[in-house]
Short mmCIF file of C-alpha atoms in Angstrom, two decimals:
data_model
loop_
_atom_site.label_atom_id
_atom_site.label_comp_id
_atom_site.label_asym_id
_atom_site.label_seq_id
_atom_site.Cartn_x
_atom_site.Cartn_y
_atom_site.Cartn_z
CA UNK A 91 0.00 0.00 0.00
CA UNK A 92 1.59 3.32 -0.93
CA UNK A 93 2.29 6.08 1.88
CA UNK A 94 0.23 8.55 0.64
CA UNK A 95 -2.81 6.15 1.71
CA UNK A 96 -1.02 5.37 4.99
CA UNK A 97 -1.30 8.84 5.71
CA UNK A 98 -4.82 9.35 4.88
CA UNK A 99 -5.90 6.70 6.76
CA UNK A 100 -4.32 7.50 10.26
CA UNK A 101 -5.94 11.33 9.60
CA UNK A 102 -9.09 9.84 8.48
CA UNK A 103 -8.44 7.66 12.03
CA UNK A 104 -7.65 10.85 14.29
CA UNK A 105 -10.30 12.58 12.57
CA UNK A 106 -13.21 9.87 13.77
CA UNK A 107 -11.49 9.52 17.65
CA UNK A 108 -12.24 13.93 17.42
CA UNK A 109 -15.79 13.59 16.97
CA UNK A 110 -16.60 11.97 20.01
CA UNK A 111 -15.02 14.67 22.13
CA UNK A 112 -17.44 16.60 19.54
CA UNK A 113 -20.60 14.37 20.55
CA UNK A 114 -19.83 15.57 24.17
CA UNK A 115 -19.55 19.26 23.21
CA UNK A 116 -22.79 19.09 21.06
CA UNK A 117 -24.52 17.14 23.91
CA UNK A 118 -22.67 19.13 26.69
CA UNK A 119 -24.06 22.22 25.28
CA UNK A 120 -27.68 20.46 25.11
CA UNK A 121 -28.02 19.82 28.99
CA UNK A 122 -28.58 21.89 31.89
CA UNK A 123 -25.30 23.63 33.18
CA UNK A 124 -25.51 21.49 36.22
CA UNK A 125 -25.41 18.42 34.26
CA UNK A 126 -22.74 19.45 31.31
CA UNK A 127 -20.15 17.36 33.18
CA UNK A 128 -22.26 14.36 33.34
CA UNK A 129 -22.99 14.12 29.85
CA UNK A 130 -19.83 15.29 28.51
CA UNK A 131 -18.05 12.14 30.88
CA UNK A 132 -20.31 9.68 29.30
CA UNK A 133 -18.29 10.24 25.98
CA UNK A 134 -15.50 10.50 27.52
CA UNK A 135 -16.00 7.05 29.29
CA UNK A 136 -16.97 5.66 26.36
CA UNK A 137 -13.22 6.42 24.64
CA UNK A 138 -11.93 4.99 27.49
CA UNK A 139 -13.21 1.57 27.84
CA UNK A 140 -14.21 0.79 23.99
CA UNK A 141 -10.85 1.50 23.00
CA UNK A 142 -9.51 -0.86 25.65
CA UNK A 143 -12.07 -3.77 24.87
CA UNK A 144 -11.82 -3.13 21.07
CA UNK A 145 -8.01 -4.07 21.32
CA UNK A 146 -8.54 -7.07 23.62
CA UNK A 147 -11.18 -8.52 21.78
CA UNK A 148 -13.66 -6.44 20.07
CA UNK A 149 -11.70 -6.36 16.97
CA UNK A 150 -11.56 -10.22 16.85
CA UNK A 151 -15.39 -9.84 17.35
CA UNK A 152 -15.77 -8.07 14.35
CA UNK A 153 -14.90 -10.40 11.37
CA UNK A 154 -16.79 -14.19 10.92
CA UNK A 155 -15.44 -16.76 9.17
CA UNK A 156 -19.08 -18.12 8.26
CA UNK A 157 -22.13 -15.76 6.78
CA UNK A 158 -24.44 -17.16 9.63
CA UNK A 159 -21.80 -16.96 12.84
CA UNK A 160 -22.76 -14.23 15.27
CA UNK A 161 -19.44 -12.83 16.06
CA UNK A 162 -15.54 -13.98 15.67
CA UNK A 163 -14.11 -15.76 18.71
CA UNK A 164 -13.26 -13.02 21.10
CA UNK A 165 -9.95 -15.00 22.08
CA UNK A 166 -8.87 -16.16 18.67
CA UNK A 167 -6.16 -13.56 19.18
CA UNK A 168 -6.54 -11.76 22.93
CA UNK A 169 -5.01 -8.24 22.92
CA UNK A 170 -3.69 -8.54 19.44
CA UNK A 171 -0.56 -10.50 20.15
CA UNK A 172 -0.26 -12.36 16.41
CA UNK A 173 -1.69 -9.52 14.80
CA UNK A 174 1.08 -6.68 15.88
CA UNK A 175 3.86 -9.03 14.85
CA UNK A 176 2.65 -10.35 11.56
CA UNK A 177 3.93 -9.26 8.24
CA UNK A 178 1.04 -6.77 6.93
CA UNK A 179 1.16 -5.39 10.83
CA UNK A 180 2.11 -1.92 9.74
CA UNK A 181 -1.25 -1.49 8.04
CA UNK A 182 -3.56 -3.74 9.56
CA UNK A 183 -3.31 -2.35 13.06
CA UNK A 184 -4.03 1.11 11.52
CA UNK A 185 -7.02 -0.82 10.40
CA UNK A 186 -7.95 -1.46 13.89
CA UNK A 187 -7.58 1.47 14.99
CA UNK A 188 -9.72 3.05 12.48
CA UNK A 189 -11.93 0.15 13.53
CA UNK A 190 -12.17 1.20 17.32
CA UNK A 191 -13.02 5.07 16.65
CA UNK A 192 -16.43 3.68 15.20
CA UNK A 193 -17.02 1.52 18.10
CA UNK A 194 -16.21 4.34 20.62
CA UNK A 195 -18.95 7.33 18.86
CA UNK A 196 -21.73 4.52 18.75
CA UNK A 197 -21.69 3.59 22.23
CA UNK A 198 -21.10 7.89 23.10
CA UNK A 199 -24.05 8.77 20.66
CA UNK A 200 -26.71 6.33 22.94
CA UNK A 201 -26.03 8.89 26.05
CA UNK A 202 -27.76 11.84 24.66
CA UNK A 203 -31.23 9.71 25.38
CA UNK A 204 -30.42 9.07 29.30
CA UNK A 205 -28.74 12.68 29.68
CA UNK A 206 -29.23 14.15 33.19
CA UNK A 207 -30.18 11.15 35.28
CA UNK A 208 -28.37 8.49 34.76
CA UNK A 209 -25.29 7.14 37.23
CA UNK A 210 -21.70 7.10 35.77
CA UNK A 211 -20.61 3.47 36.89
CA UNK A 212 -24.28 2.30 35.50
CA UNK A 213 -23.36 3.87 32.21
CA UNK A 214 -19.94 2.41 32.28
CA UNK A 215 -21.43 -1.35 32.58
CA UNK A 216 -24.12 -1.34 29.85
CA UNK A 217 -21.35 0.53 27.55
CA UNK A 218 -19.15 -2.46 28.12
CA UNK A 219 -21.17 -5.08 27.94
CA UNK A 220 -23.95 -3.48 25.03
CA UNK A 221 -20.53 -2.63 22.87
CA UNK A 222 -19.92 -6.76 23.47
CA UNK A 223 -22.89 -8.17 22.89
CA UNK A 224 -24.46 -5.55 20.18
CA UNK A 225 -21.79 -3.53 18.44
CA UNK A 226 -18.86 -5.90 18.07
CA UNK A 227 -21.49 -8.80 16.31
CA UNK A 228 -22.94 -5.79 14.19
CA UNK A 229 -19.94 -4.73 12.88
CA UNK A 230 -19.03 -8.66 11.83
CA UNK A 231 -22.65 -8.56 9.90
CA UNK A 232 -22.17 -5.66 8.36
CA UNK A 233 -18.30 -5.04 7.15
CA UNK A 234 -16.96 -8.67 8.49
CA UNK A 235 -18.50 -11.00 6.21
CA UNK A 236 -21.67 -11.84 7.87
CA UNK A 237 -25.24 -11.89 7.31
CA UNK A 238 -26.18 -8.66 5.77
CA UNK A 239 -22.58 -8.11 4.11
CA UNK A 240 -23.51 -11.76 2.26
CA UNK A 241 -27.65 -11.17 2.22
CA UNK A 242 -28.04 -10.36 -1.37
CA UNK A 243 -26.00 -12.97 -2.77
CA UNK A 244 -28.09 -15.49 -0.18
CA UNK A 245 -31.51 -13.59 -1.30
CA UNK A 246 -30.36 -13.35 -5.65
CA UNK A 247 -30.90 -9.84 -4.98
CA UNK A 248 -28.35 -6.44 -4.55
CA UNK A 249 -26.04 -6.90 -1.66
CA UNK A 250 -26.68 -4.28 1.44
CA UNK A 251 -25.43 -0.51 0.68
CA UNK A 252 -23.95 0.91 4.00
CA UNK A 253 -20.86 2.54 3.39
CA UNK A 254 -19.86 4.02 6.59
CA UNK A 255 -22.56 2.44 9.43
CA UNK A 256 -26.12 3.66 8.74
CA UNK A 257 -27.18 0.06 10.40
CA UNK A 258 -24.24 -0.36 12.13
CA UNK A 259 -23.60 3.17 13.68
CA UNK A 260 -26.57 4.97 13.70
CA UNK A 261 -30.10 2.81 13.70
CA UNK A 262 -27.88 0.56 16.09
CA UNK A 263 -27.46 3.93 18.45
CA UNK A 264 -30.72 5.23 17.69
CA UNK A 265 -32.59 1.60 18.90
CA UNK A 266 -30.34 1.32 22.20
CA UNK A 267 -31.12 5.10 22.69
CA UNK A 268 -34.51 4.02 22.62
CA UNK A 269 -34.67 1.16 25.00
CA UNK A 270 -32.56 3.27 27.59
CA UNK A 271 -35.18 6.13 27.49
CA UNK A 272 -37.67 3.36 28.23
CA UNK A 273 -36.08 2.20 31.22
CA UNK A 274 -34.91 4.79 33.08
CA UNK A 275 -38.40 7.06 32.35
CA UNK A 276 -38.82 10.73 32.40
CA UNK A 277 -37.14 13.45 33.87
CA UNK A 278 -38.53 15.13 36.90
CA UNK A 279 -41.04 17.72 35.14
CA UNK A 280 -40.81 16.61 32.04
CA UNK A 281 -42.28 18.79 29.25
CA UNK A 282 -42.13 20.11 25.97
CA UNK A 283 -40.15 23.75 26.53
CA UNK A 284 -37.96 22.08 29.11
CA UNK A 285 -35.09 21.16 26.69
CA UNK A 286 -33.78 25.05 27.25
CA UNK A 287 -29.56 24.55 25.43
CA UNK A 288 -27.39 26.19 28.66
CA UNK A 289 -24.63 26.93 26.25
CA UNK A 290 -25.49 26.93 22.65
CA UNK A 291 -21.80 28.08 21.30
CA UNK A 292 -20.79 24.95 22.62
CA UNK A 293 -23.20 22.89 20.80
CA UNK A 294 -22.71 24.63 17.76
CA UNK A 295 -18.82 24.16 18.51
CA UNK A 296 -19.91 20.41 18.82
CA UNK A 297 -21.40 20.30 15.20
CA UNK A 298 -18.20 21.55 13.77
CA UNK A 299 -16.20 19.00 15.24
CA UNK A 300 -18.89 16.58 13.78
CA UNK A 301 -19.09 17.79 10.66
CA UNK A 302 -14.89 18.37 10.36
CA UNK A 303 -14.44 15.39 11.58
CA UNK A 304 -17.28 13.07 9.19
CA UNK A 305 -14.92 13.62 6.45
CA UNK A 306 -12.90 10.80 7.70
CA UNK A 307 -15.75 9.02 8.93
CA UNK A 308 -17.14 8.62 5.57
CA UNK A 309 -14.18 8.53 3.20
CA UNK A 310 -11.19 7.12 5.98
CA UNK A 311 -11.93 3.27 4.62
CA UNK A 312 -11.21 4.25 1.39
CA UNK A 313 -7.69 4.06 2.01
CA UNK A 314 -8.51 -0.25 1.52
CA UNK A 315 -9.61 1.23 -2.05
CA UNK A 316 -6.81 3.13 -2.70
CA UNK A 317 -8.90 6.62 -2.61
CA UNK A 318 -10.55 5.47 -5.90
CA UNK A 319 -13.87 6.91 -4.99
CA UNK A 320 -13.01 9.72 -2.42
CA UNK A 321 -14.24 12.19 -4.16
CA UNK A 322 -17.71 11.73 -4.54
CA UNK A 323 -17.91 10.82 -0.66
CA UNK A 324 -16.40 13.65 0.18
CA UNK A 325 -19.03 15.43 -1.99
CA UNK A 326 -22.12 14.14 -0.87
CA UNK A 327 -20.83 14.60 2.55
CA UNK A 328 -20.45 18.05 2.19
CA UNK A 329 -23.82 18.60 0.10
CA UNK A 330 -26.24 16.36 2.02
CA UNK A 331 -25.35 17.69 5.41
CA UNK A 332 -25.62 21.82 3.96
CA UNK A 333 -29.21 20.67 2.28
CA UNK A 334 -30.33 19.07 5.69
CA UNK A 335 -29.86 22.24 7.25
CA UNK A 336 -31.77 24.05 5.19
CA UNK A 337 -34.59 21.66 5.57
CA UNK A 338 -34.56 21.63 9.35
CA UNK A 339 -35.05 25.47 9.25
CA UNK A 340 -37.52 25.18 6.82
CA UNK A 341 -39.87 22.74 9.29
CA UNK A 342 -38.64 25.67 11.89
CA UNK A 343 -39.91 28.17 10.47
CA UNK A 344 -43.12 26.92 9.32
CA UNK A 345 -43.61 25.28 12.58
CA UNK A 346 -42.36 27.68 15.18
CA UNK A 347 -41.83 30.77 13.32
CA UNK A 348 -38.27 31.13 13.98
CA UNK A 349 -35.26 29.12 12.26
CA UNK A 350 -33.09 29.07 15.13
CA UNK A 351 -28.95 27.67 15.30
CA UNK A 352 -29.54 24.46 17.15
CA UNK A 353 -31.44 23.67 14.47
CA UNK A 354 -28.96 24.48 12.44
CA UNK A 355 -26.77 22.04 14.30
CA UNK A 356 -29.02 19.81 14.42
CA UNK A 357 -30.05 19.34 10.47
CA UNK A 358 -26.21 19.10 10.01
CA UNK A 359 -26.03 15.73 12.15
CA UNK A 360 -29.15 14.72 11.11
CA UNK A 361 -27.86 15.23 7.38
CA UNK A 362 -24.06 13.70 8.11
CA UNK A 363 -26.47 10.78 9.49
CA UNK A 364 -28.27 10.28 6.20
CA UNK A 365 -25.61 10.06 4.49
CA UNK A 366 -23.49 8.06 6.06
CA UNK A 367 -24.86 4.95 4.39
CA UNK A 368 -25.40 6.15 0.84
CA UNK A 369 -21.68 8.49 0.86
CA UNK A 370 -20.36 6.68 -2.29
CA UNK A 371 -23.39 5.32 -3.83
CA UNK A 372 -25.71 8.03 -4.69
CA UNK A 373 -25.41 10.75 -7.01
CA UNK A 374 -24.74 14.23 -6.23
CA UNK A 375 -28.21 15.66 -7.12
CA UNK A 376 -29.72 12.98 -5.38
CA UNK A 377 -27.52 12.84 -2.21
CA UNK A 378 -28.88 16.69 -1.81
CA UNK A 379 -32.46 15.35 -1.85
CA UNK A 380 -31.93 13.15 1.00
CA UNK A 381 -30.25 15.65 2.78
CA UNK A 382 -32.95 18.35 2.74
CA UNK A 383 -35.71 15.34 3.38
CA UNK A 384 -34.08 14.12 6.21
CA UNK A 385 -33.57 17.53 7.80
CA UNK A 386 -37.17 18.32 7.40
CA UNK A 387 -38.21 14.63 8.55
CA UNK A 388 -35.81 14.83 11.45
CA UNK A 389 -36.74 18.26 12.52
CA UNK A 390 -40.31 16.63 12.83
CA UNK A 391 -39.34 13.35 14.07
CA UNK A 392 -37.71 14.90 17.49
CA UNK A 393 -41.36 15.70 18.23
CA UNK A 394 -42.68 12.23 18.69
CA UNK A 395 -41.22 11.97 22.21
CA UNK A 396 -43.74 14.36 23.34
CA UNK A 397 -46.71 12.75 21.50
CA UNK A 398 -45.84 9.03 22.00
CA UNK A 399 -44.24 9.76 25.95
CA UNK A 400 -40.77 8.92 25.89
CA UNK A 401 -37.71 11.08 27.31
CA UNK A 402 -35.33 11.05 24.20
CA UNK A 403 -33.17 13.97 26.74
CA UNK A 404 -31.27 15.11 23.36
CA UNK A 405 -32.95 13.52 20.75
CA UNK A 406 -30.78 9.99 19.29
CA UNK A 407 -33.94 8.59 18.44
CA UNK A 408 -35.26 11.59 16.42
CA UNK A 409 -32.26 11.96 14.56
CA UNK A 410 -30.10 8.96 14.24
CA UNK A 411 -32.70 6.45 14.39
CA UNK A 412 -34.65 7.97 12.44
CA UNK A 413 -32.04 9.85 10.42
CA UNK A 414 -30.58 6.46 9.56
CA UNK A 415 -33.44 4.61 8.47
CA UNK A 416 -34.13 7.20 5.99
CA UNK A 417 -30.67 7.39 4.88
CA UNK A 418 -30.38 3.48 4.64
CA UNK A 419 -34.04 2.91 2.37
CA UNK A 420 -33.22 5.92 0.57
CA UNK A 421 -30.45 3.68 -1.35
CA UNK A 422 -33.42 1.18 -2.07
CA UNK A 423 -34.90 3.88 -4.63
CA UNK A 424 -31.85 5.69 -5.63
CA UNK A 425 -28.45 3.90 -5.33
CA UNK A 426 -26.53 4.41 -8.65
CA UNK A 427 -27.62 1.54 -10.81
CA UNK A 428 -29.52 -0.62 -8.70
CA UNK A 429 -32.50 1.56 -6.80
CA UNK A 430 -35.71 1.04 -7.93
CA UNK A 431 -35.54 4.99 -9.87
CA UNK A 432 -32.32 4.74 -10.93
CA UNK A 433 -32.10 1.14 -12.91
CA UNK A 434 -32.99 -1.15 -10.66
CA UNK A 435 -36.12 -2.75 -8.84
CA UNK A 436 -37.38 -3.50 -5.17
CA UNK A 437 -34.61 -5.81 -4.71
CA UNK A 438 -32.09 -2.89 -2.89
CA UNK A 439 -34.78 -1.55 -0.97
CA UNK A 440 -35.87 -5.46 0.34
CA UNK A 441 -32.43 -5.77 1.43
CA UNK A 442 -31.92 -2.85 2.55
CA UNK A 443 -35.40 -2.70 4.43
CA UNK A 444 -34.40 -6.27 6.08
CA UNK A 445 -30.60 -5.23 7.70
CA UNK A 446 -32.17 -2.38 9.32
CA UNK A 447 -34.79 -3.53 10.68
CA UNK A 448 -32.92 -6.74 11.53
CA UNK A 449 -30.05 -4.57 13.60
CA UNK A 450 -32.97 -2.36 15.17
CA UNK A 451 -34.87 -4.81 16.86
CA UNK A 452 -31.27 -6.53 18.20
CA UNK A 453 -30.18 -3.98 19.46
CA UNK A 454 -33.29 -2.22 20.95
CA UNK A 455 -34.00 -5.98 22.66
CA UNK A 456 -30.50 -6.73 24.07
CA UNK A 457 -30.33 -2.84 25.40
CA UNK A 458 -33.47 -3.14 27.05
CA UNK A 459 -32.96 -5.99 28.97
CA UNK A 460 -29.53 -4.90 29.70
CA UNK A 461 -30.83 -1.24 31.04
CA UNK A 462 -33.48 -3.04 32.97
CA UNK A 463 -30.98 -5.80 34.65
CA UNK A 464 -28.80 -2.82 35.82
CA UNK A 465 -31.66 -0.29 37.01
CA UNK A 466 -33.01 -3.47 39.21
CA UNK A 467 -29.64 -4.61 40.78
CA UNK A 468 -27.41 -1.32 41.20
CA UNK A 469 -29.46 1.37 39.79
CA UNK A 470 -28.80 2.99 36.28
CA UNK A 471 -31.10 6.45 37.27
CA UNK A 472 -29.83 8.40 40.31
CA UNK A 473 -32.52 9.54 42.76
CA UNK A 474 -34.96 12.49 41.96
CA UNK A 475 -33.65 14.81 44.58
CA UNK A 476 -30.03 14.00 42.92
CA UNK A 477 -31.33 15.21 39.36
CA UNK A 478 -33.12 18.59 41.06
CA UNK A 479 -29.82 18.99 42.88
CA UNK A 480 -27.42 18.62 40.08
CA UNK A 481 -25.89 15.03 38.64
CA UNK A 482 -22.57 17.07 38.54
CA UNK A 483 -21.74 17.95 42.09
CA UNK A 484 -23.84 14.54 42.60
CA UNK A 485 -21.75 12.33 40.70
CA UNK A 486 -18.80 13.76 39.60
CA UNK A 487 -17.84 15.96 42.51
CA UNK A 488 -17.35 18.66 39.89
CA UNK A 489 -18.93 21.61 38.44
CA UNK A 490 -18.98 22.72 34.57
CA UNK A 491 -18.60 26.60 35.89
CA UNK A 492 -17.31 28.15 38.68
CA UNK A 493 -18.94 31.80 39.09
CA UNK A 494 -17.23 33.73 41.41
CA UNK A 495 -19.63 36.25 43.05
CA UNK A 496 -18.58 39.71 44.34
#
């Protein structure tokens, strides 16, 4: 492999480990100022310990050896002992660690949906054991030869399109997001109007970092391809995400009257979302339709906590769940060459239809059960008086500002 795709792929690696520190400063801005540190800790746990169990054994979890096997054998190569010395070493482990940075925003992204009650060490468990049990086998389905890598060639039908982890990333974040909302309930005095941002630059600095850093998210596992199709990736990344802004301030403005700039940040994730499946198989013209359809959708979506009674804290469901179903069906109509209004016929969007579905009901089961097991033994939601007071002081013996008074 030639250095000059080396290089891209430890930036496109350093790139992806940046946006989680980004998911905390979008969330962080989000929450009450009493609860900043909180959420911004649950990211930074999650770098922590994913990176740690991604080298001892997630990585062997993520690659099959049979279509049908639900994950590689954790121990086939503990802490990456054969791999580091064998002969291709120099660019597999880069590989891994590309691997890892995935891993660590997908378990980050499920905290938004518990933000302001829920206990650190809690969070640290069901991270652990949700990243071994759901995203480790999800990554082997989807990129490590199993099931939905291999279902169209089972089916006689177009094999799955997700480039860079619609199923995998998002829906799978967006279903465990879910289920943890379930469990742990409603905040005290929970209403539509309480979701007040206590530091919008900071969210807005958070969607930077997201958007800055999707660029290797999307495009950073083309260095396998030797950057063949970069270009178009990096194209659709930029256009989707700028035409889901617009249509989140569209549904603003029609709905509320005022377009305002977390919605702004908020269309661009929802749009970087979208996209992430479909970066190097749609079109340019059409990668700006999904964009401005799944601003508007997602600018809509974030409402159904309210209607259907569900705590979503900082929306996951609303925008990644729902932001990556669209994003993964959208390929079923209008992947190049094989969506149904762009050569092909119902046969992308079946298989397309079954992986995410398949990966959201997995992963919204197995984090339910989990998030219920660990609010009836230790507790996953700290105590009301604890949220009123302030999770930050509570938990973390810290505060995210110290005001000095005169």
């Amino acid at each position: 492999m030639d250095t000059g795709s080396i290089a891209w792929a430890i930036t496109a690696t350093a790139l992806v480990l940046f946006m989680t520190p980004g998911v905390a400063f979008f969330y962080g801005g989000l929450v009450k100022a009493k609860s900043v540190v909180s959420m911004m800790m649950m990211s930074f746990g999650a770098l922590g310990l994913i990176s740690v169990l991604w080298v001892l054994y997630g990585f062997n979890m993520s690659a099959v050896d049979s279509v049908w096997a639900f994950a590689g054998n954790p121990f086939s190569d503990f802490a990456l002992s054969s791999l580091a010395t064998g002969e291709t070493a120099n660019v597999d482990l880069i590989g891994v660690a590309f691997g890892a940075t995935f891993a660590i925003i997908t378990v980050a992204l499920i905290s938004g949906a518990i933000a302001d009650r829920a206990k650190f060490g809690a969070w640290m468990i069901f991270a652990g054991v949700w990243a071994t049990l759901v995203y480790f086998p999800v990554a082997a389905w989807v990129w490590g030869g199993g099931w939905i890598l291999n279902l169209g060639e089972e089916l006689g039908l177009p094999g799955v399109i997700d480039y860079a982890g619609g199923t995998a990333v998002h829906i799978n974040a967006g279903a465990a997001a879910l289920a943890l909302a379930l469990v742990l309930g409603k905040r005290v005095g929970f209403q539509k109007g309480m979701d007040k941002p206590h530091n919008v630059p900071l969210t807005l600095l958070g969607a930077s970092v997201l958007w800055f850093g999707w660029f290797g998210f999307n495009a950073g596992a083309e260095f396998l391809n030797e950057l063949a199709n970069t270009g178009l990736i990096v194209l659709n990344t930029l256009g989707a995400t700028a035409a889901a802004i617009l249509g989140w301030l569209l549904v603003e403005k029609f709905k509320d009257g005022k377009p305002t700039s977390v919605g702004a940040a908020s269309g661009a994730v929802a749009g970087l979302v979208a996209i992430t499946p479909a970066c190097a198989n749609l079109e340019p013209g059409w990668a700006l339709l999904l964009g401005l359809v799944a601003g508007a959708v997602c600018a809509l979506a974030i409402e159904l906590k309210f209607k259907l009674g569900f705590d979503d804290s900082l929306d996951v469901v609303g925008i990644h769940l729902v932001g990556g179903l669209i994003g993964t069906l959208y390929l079923g109509f209008f992947a190049i060459d094989t969506g149904l209004f762009t050569g092909g016929d119902l046969g992308q969007l079946a298989v397309q239809s079954i992986a995410a579905f398949g990966v959201l009901i997995y992963s919204f089961v197995v984090a339910f059960v989990l998030g219920f097991a660990i609010e009836k033994t230790i507790g996953f939601r700290v105590k009301n008086e604890d949220e009123l007071a302030g999770i930050d002081t509570i938990v973390h013996g810290e505060e995210g500002y110290k005001l000095e008074t005169v």
